[in-house]
PDB file of C-alpha atoms in Angstrom:
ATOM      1  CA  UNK A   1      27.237  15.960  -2.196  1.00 46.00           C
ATOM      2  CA  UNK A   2      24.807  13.469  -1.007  1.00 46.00           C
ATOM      3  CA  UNK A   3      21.204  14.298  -1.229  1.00 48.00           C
ATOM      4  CA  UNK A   4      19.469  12.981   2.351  1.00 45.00           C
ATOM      5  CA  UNK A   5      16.124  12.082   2.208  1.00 42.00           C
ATOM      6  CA  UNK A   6      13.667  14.056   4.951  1.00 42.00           C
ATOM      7  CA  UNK A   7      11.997  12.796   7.871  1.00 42.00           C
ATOM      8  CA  UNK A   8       8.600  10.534   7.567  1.00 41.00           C
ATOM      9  CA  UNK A   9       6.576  13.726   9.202  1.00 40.00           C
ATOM     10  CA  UNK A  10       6.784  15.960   6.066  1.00 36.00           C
ATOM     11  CA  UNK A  11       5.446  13.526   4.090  1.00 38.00           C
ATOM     12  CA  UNK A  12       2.308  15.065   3.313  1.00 37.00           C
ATOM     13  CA  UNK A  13       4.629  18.041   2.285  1.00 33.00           C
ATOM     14  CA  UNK A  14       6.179  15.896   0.088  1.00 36.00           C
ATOM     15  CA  UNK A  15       2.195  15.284  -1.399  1.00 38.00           C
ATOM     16  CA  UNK A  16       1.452  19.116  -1.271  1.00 37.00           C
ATOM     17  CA  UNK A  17       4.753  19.929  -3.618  1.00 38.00           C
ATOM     18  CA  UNK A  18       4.053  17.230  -5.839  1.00 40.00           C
ATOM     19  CA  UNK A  19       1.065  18.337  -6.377  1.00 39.00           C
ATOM     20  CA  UNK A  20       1.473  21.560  -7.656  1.00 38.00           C
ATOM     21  CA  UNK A  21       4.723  20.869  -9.820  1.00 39.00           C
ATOM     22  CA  UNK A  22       2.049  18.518 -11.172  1.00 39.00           C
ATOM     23  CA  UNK A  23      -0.940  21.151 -11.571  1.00 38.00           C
ATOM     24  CA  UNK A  24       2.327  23.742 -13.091  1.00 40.00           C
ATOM     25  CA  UNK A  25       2.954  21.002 -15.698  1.00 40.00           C
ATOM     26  CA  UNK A  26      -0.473  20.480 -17.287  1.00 41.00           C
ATOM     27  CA  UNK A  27       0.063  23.484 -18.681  1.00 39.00           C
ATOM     28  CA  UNK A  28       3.120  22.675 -20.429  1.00 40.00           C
ATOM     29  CA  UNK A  29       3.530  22.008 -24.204  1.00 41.00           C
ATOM     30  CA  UNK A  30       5.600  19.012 -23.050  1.00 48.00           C
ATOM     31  CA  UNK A  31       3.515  15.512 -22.868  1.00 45.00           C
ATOM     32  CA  UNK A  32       4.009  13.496 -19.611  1.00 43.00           C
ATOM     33  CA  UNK A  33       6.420  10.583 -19.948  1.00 49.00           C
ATOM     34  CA  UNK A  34       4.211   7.745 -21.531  1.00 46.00           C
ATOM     35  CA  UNK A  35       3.247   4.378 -20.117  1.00 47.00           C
ATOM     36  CA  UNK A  36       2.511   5.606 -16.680  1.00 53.00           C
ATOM     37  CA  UNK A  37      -1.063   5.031 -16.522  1.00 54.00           C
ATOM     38  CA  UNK A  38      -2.963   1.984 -17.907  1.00 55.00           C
ATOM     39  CA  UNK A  39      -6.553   0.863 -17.947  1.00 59.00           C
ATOM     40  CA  UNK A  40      -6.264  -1.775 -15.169  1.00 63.00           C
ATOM     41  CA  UNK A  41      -4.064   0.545 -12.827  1.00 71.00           C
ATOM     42  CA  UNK A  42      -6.397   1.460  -9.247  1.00 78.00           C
ATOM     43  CA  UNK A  43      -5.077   4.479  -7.190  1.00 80.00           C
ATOM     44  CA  UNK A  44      -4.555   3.597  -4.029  1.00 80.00           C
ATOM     45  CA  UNK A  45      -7.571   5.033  -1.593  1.00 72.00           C
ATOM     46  CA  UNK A  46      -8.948   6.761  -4.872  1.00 75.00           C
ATOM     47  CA  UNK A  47      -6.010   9.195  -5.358  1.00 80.00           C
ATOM     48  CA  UNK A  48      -4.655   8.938  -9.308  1.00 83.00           C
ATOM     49  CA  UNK A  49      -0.702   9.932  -9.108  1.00 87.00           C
ATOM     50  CA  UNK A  50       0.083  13.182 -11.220  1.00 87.00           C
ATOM     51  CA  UNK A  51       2.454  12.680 -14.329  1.00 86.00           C
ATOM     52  CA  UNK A  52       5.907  13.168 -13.049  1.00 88.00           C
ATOM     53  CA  UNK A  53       9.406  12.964 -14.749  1.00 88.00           C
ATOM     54  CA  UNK A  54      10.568   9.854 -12.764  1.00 90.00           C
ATOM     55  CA  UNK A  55      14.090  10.975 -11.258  1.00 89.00           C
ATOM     56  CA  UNK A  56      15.777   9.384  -8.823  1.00 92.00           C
ATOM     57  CA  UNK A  57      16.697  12.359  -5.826  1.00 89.00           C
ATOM     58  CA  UNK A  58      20.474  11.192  -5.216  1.00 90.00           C
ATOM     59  CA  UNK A  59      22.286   7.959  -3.908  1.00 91.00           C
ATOM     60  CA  UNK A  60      20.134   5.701  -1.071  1.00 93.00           C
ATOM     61  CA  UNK A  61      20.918   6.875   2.903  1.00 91.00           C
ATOM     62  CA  UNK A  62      20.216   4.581   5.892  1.00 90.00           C
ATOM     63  CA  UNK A  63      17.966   7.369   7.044  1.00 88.00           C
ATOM     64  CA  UNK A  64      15.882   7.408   3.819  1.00 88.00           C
ATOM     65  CA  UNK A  65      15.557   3.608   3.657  1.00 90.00           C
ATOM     66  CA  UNK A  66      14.797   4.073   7.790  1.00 89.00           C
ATOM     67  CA  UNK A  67      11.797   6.077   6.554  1.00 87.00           C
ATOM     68  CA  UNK A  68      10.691   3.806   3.615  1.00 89.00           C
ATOM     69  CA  UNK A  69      10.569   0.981   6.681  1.00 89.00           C
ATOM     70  CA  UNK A  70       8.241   2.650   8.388  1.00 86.00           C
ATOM     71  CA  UNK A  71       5.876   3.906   5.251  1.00 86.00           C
ATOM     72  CA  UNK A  72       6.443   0.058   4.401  1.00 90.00           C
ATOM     73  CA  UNK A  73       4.008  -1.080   7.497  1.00 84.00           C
ATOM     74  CA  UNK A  74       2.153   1.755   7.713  1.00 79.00           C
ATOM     75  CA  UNK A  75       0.617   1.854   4.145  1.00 83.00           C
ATOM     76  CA  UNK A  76      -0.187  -1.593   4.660  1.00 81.00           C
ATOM     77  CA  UNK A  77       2.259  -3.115   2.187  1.00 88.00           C
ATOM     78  CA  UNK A  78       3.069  -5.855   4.549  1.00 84.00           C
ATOM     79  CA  UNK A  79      -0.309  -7.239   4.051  1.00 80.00           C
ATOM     80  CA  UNK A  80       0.292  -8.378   0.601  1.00 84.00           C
ATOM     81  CA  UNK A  81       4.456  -8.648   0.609  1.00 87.00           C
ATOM     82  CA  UNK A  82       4.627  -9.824   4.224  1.00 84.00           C
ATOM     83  CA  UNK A  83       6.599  -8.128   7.054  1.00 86.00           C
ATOM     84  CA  UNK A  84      10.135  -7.546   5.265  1.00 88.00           C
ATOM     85  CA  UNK A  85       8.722  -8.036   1.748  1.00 89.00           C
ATOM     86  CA  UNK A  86       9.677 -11.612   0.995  1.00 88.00           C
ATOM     87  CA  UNK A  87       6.587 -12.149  -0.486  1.00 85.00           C
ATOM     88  CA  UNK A  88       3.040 -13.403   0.573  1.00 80.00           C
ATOM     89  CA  UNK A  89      -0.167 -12.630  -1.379  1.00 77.00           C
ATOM     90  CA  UNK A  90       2.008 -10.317  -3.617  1.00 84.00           C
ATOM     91  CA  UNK A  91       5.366 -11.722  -4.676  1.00 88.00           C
ATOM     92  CA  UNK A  92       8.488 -11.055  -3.208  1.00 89.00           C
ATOM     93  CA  UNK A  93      10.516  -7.826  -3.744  1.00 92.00           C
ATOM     94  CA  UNK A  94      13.999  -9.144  -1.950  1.00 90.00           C
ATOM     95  CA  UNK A  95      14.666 -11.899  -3.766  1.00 89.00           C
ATOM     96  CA  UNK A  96      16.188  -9.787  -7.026  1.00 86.00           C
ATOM     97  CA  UNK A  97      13.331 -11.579  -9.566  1.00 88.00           C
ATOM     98  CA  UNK A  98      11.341  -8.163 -11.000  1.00 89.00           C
ATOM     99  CA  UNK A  99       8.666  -8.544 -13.030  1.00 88.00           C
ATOM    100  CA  UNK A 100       8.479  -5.159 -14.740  1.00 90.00           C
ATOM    101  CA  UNK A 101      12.113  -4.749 -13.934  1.00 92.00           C
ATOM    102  CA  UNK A 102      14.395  -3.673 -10.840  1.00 92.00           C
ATOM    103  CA  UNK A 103      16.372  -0.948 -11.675  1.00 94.00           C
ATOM    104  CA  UNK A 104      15.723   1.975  -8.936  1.00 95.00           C
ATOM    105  CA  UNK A 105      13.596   4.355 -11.343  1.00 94.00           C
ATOM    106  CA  UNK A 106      11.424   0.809 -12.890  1.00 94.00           C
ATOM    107  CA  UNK A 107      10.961  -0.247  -8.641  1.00 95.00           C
ATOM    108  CA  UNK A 108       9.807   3.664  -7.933  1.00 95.00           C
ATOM    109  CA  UNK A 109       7.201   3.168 -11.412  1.00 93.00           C
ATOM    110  CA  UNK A 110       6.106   0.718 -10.461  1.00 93.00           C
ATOM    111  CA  UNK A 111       5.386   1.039  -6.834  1.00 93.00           C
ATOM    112  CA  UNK A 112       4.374   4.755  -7.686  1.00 92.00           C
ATOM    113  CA  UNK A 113       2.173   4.331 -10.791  1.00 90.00           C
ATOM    114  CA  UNK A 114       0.969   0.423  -9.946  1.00 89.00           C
ATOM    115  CA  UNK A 115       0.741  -2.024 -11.808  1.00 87.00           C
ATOM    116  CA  UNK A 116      -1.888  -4.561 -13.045  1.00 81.00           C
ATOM    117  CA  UNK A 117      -3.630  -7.954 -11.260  1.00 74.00           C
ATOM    118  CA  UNK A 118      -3.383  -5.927  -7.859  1.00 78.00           C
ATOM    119  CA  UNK A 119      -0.846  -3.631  -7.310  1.00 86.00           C
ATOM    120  CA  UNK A 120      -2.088  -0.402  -6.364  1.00 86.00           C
ATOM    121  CA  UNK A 121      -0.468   2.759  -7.701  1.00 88.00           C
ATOM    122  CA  UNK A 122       0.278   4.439  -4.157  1.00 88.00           C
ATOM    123  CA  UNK A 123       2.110   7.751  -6.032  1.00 88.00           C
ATOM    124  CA  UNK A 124      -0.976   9.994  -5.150  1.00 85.00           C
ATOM    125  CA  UNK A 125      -1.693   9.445  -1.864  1.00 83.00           C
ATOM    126  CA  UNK A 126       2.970   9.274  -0.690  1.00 85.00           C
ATOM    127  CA  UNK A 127       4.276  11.659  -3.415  1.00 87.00           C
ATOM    128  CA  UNK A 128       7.349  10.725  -5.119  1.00 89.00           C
ATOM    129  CA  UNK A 129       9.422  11.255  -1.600  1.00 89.00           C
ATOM    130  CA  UNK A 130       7.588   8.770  -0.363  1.00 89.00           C
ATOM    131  CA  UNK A 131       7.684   6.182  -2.866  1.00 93.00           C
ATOM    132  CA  UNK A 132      11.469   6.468  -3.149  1.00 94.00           C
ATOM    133  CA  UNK A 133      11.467   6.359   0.791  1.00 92.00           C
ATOM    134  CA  UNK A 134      10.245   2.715   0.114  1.00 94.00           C
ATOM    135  CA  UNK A 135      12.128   1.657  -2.661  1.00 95.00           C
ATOM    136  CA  UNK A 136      15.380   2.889  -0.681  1.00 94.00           C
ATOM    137  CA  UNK A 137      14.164   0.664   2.223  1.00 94.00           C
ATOM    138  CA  UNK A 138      13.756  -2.753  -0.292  1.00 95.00           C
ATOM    139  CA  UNK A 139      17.117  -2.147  -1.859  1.00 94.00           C
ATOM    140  CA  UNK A 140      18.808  -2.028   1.415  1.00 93.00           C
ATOM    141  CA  UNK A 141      17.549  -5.281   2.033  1.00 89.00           C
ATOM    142  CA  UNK A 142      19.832  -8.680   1.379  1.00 84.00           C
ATOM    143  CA  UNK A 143      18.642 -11.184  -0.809  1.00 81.00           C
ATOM    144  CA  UNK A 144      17.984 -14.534   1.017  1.00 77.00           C
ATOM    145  CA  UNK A 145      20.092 -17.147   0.902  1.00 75.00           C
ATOM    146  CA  UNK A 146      17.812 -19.682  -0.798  1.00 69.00           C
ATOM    147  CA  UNK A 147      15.039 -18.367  -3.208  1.00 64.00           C
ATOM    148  CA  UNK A 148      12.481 -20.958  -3.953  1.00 58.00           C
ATOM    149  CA  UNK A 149      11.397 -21.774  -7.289  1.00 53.00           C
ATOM    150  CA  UNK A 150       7.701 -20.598  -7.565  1.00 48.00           C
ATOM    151  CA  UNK A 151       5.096 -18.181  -9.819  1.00 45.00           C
ATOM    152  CA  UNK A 152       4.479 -14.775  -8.757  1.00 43.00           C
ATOM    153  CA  UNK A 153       1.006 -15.382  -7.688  1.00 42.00           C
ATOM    154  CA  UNK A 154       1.755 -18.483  -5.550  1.00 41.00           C
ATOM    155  CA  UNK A 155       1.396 -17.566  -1.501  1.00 39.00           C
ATOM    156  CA  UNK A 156       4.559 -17.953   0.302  1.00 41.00           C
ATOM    157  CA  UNK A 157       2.602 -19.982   3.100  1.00 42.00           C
ATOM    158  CA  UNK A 158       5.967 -19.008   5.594  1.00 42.00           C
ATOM    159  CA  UNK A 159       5.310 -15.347   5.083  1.00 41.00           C
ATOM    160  CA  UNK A 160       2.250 -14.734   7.462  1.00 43.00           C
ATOM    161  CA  UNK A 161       4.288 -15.145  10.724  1.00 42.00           C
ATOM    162  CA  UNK A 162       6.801 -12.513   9.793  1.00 42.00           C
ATOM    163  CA  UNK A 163       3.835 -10.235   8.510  1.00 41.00           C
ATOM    164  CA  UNK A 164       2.292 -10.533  11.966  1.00 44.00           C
ATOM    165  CA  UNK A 165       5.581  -9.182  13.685  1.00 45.00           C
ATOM    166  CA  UNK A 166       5.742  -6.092  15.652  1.00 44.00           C
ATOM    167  CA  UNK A 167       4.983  -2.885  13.711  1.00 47.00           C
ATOM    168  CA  UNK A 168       7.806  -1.141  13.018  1.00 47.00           C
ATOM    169  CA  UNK A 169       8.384   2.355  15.011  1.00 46.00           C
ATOM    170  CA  UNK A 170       7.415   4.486  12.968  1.00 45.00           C
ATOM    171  CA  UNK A 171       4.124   2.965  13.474  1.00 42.00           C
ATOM    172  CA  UNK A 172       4.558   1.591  17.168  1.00 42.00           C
ATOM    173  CA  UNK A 173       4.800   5.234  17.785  1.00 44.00           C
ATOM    174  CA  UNK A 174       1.972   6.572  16.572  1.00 47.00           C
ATOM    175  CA  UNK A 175      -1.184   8.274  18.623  1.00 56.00           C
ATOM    176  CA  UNK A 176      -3.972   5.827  19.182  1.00 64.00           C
ATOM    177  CA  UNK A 177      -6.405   6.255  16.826  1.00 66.00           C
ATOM    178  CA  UNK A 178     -10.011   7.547  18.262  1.00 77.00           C
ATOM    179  CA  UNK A 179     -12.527   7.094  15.152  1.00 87.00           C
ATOM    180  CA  UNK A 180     -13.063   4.423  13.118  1.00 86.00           C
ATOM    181  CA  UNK A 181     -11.954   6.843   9.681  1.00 86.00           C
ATOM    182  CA  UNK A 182      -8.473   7.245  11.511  1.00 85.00           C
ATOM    183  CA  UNK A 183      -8.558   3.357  12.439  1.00 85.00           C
ATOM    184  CA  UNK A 184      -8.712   2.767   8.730  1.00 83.00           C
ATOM    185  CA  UNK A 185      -5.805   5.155   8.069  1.00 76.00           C
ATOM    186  CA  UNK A 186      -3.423   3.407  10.765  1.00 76.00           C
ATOM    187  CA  UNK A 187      -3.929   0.150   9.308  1.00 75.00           C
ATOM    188  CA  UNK A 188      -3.500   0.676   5.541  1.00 72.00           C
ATOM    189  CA  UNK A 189      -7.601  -0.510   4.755  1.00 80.00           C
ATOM    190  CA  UNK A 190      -7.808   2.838   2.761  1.00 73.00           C
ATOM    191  CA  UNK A 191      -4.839   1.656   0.375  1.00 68.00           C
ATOM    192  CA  UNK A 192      -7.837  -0.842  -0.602  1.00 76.00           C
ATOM    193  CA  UNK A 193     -10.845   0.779   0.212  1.00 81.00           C
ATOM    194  CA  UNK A 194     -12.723   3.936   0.143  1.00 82.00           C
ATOM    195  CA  UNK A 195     -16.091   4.708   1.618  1.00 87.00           C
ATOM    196  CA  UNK A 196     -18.666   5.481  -1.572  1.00 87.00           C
ATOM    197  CA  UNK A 197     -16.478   3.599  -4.403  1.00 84.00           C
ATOM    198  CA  UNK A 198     -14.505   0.862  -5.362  1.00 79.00           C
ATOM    199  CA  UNK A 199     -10.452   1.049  -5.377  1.00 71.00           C
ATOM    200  CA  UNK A 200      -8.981  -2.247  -4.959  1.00 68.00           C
ATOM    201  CA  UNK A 201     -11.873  -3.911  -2.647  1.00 77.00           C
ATOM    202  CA  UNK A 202     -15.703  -2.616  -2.323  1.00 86.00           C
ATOM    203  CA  UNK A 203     -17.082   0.225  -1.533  1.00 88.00           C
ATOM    204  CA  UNK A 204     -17.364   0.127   2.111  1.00 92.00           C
ATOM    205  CA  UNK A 205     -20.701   1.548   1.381  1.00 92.00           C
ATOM    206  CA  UNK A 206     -21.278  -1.831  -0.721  1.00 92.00           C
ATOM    207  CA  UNK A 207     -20.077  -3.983   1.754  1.00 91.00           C
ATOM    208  CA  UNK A 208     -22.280  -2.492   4.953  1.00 92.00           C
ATOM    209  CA  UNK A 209     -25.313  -3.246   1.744  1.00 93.00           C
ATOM    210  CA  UNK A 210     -24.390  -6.921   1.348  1.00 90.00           C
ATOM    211  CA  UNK A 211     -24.545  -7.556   5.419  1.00 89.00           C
ATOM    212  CA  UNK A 212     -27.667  -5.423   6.169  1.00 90.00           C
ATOM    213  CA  UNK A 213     -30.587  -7.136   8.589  1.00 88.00           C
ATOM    214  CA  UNK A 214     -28.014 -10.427   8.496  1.00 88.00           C
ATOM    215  CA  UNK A 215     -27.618 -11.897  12.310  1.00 88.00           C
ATOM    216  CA  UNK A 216     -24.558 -13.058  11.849  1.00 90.00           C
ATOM    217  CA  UNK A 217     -22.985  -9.804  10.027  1.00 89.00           C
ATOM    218  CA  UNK A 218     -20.686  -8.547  12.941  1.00 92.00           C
ATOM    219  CA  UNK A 219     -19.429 -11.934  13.395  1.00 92.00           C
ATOM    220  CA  UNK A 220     -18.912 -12.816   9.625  1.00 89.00           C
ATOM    221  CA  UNK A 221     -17.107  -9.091   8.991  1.00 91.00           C
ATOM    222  CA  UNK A 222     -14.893  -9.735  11.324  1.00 91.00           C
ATOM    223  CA  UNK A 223     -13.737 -13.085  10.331  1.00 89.00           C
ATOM    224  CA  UNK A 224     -13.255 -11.400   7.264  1.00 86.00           C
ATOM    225  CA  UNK A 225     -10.987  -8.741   7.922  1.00 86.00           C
ATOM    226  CA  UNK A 226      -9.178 -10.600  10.230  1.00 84.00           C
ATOM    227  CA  UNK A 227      -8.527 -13.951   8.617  1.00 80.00           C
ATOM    228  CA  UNK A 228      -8.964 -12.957   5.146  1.00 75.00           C
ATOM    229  CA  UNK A 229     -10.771 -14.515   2.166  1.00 70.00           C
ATOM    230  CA  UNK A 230     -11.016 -14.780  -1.367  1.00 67.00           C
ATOM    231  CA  UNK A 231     -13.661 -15.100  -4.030  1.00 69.00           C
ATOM    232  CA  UNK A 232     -16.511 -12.785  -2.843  1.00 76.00           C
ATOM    233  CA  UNK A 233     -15.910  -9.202  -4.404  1.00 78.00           C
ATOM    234  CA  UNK A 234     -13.891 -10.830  -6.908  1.00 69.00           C
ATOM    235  CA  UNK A 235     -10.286 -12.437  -7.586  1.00 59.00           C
ATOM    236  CA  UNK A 236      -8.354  -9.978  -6.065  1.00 63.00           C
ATOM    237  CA  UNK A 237      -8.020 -11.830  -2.275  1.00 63.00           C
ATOM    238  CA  UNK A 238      -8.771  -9.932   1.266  1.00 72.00           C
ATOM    239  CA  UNK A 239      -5.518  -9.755   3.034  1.00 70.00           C
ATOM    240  CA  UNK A 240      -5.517 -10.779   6.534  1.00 72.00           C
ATOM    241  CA  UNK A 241      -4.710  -7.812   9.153  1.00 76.00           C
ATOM    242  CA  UNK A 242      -4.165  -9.692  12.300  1.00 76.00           C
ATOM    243  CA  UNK A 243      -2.087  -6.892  13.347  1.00 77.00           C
ATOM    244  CA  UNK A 244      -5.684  -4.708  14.301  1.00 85.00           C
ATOM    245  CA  UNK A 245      -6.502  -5.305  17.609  1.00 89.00           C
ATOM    246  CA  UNK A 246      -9.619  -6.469  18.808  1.00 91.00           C
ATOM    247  CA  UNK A 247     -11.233  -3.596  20.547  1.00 92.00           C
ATOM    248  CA  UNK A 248     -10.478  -1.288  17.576  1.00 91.00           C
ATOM    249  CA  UNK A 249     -11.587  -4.516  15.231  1.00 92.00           C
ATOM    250  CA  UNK A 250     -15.184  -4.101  16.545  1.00 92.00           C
ATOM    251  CA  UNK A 251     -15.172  -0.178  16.265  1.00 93.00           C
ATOM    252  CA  UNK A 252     -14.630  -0.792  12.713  1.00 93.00           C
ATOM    253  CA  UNK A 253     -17.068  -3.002  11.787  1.00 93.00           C
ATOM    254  CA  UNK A 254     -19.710  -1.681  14.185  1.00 93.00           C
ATOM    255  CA  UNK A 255     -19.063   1.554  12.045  1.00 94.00           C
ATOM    256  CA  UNK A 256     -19.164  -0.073   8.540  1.00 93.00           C
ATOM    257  CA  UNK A 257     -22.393  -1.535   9.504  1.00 93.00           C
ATOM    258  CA  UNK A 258     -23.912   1.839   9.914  1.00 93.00           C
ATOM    259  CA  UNK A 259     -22.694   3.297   6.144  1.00 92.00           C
ATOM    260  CA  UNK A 260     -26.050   3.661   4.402  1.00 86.00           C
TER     261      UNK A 260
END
């Protein structure tokens, strides 16, 4: 029998269980599987992903890779592999080339613990549900029919009109934000940042810091997040979110401002 993956709702029941197999196994005699965590690995919005026995849960449904669409756009993973994942800031993850691999469990590893020079590790904050959610979603996709010849860290300069698509339903759907925390949740800025520390990007903390008594700070900020930029907190690039619209833009930034 086919196992079917659950509904995008219970996904932070999906956390909650991982979570406690993982707080059950630190008390094991048995060491967690090794290579999951390096150095240069950043959890995504400050959440490290427990040590799991990577598994994959049964064979791929349309409904599971249905999900993984949807947790695809609304963790913000378009902004660095572009709306469908054929690559932008980040490289592609349709066009069969893998890096550290592309077998389903090395995808879920890789997604799920991160990996260095940028990619997040996004198992503590999704649970492993959620991460194979995701990589059900890119293996249902088709390869294209041309694959250019080009380095992983070289921008795919067609990729930023398909990343500023529609949202996909999942997140179409979704109640309208009303604070600026939940604003930062919808769009996928706390895969990246968090308020008093660094994760991928500053501190927002830092950031509000670095604009403080400048004239121009509301109007440079959100240039910033909208456009995107390079070379300021360091290599890593600011992804451009021109999916945020402008009214909830300026609540954002207004807010940041304030973080003392």
């Amino acid at each position: 029998m086919k196992h079917r993956f659950v509904a995008l709702p219970l996904l932070a029941l999906f956390a909650t269980a991982n979570g406690q197999q993982s707080g059950n196994n630190q008390g094991s005699a048995e060491a967690p599987p090794p290579g999951i965590r390096y150095e240069a690995h950043v959890p995504a919005g400050g959440q490290v992903p427990p040590a799991i026995e990577i598994k994959k849960p049964g064979e791929f449904t349309s409904d599971g890779a249905k999900a993984g669409e949807g947790l695809f756009a609304a963790m913000n993973c378009d902004g660095c592999h572009g709306g469908g994942a054929p690559g932008w800031v980040g490289p592609s993850l349709i066009d069969g080339r893998w890096r550290y691999g592309g077998a389903d469990e090395e995808v879920f590893s890789s997604i799920y613990f991160g990996r260095p020079k940028g990619m997040p590790a996004y198992g503590g904050m999704m649970g492993s549900d959620g991460v194979w959610m995701i990589v059900a979603y890119l293996k249902s996709q088709s390869p294209p029919t041309v694959v250019p010849t080009t380095s992983y860290e070289t921008i795919n300069q067609a990729a930023p009109a398909a990343a500023a698509a529609a949202p996909a339903p999942a997140a179409a759907e979704a109640a309208a934000p009303t604070s600026p925390e939940q604003m930062l949740t919808k769009y996928g800025c706390i895969a990246c940042h968090a308020v008093d520390h660094k994760v991928i990007g500053p501190a927002l903390k830092d950031v509000a810091a670095k604009y403080e008594g400048k004239a121009d700070a509301k109007a440079h900020l959100t240039e910033k997040i909208r456009n995107g930029g390079a070379g300021v907190w360091g290599e890593i690039p600011m992804t451009p979110n021109p999916q945020v619209p402008d009214e909830e833009l300026h609540t954002i930034v207004k807010w940041v401002l304030t973080l003392k």
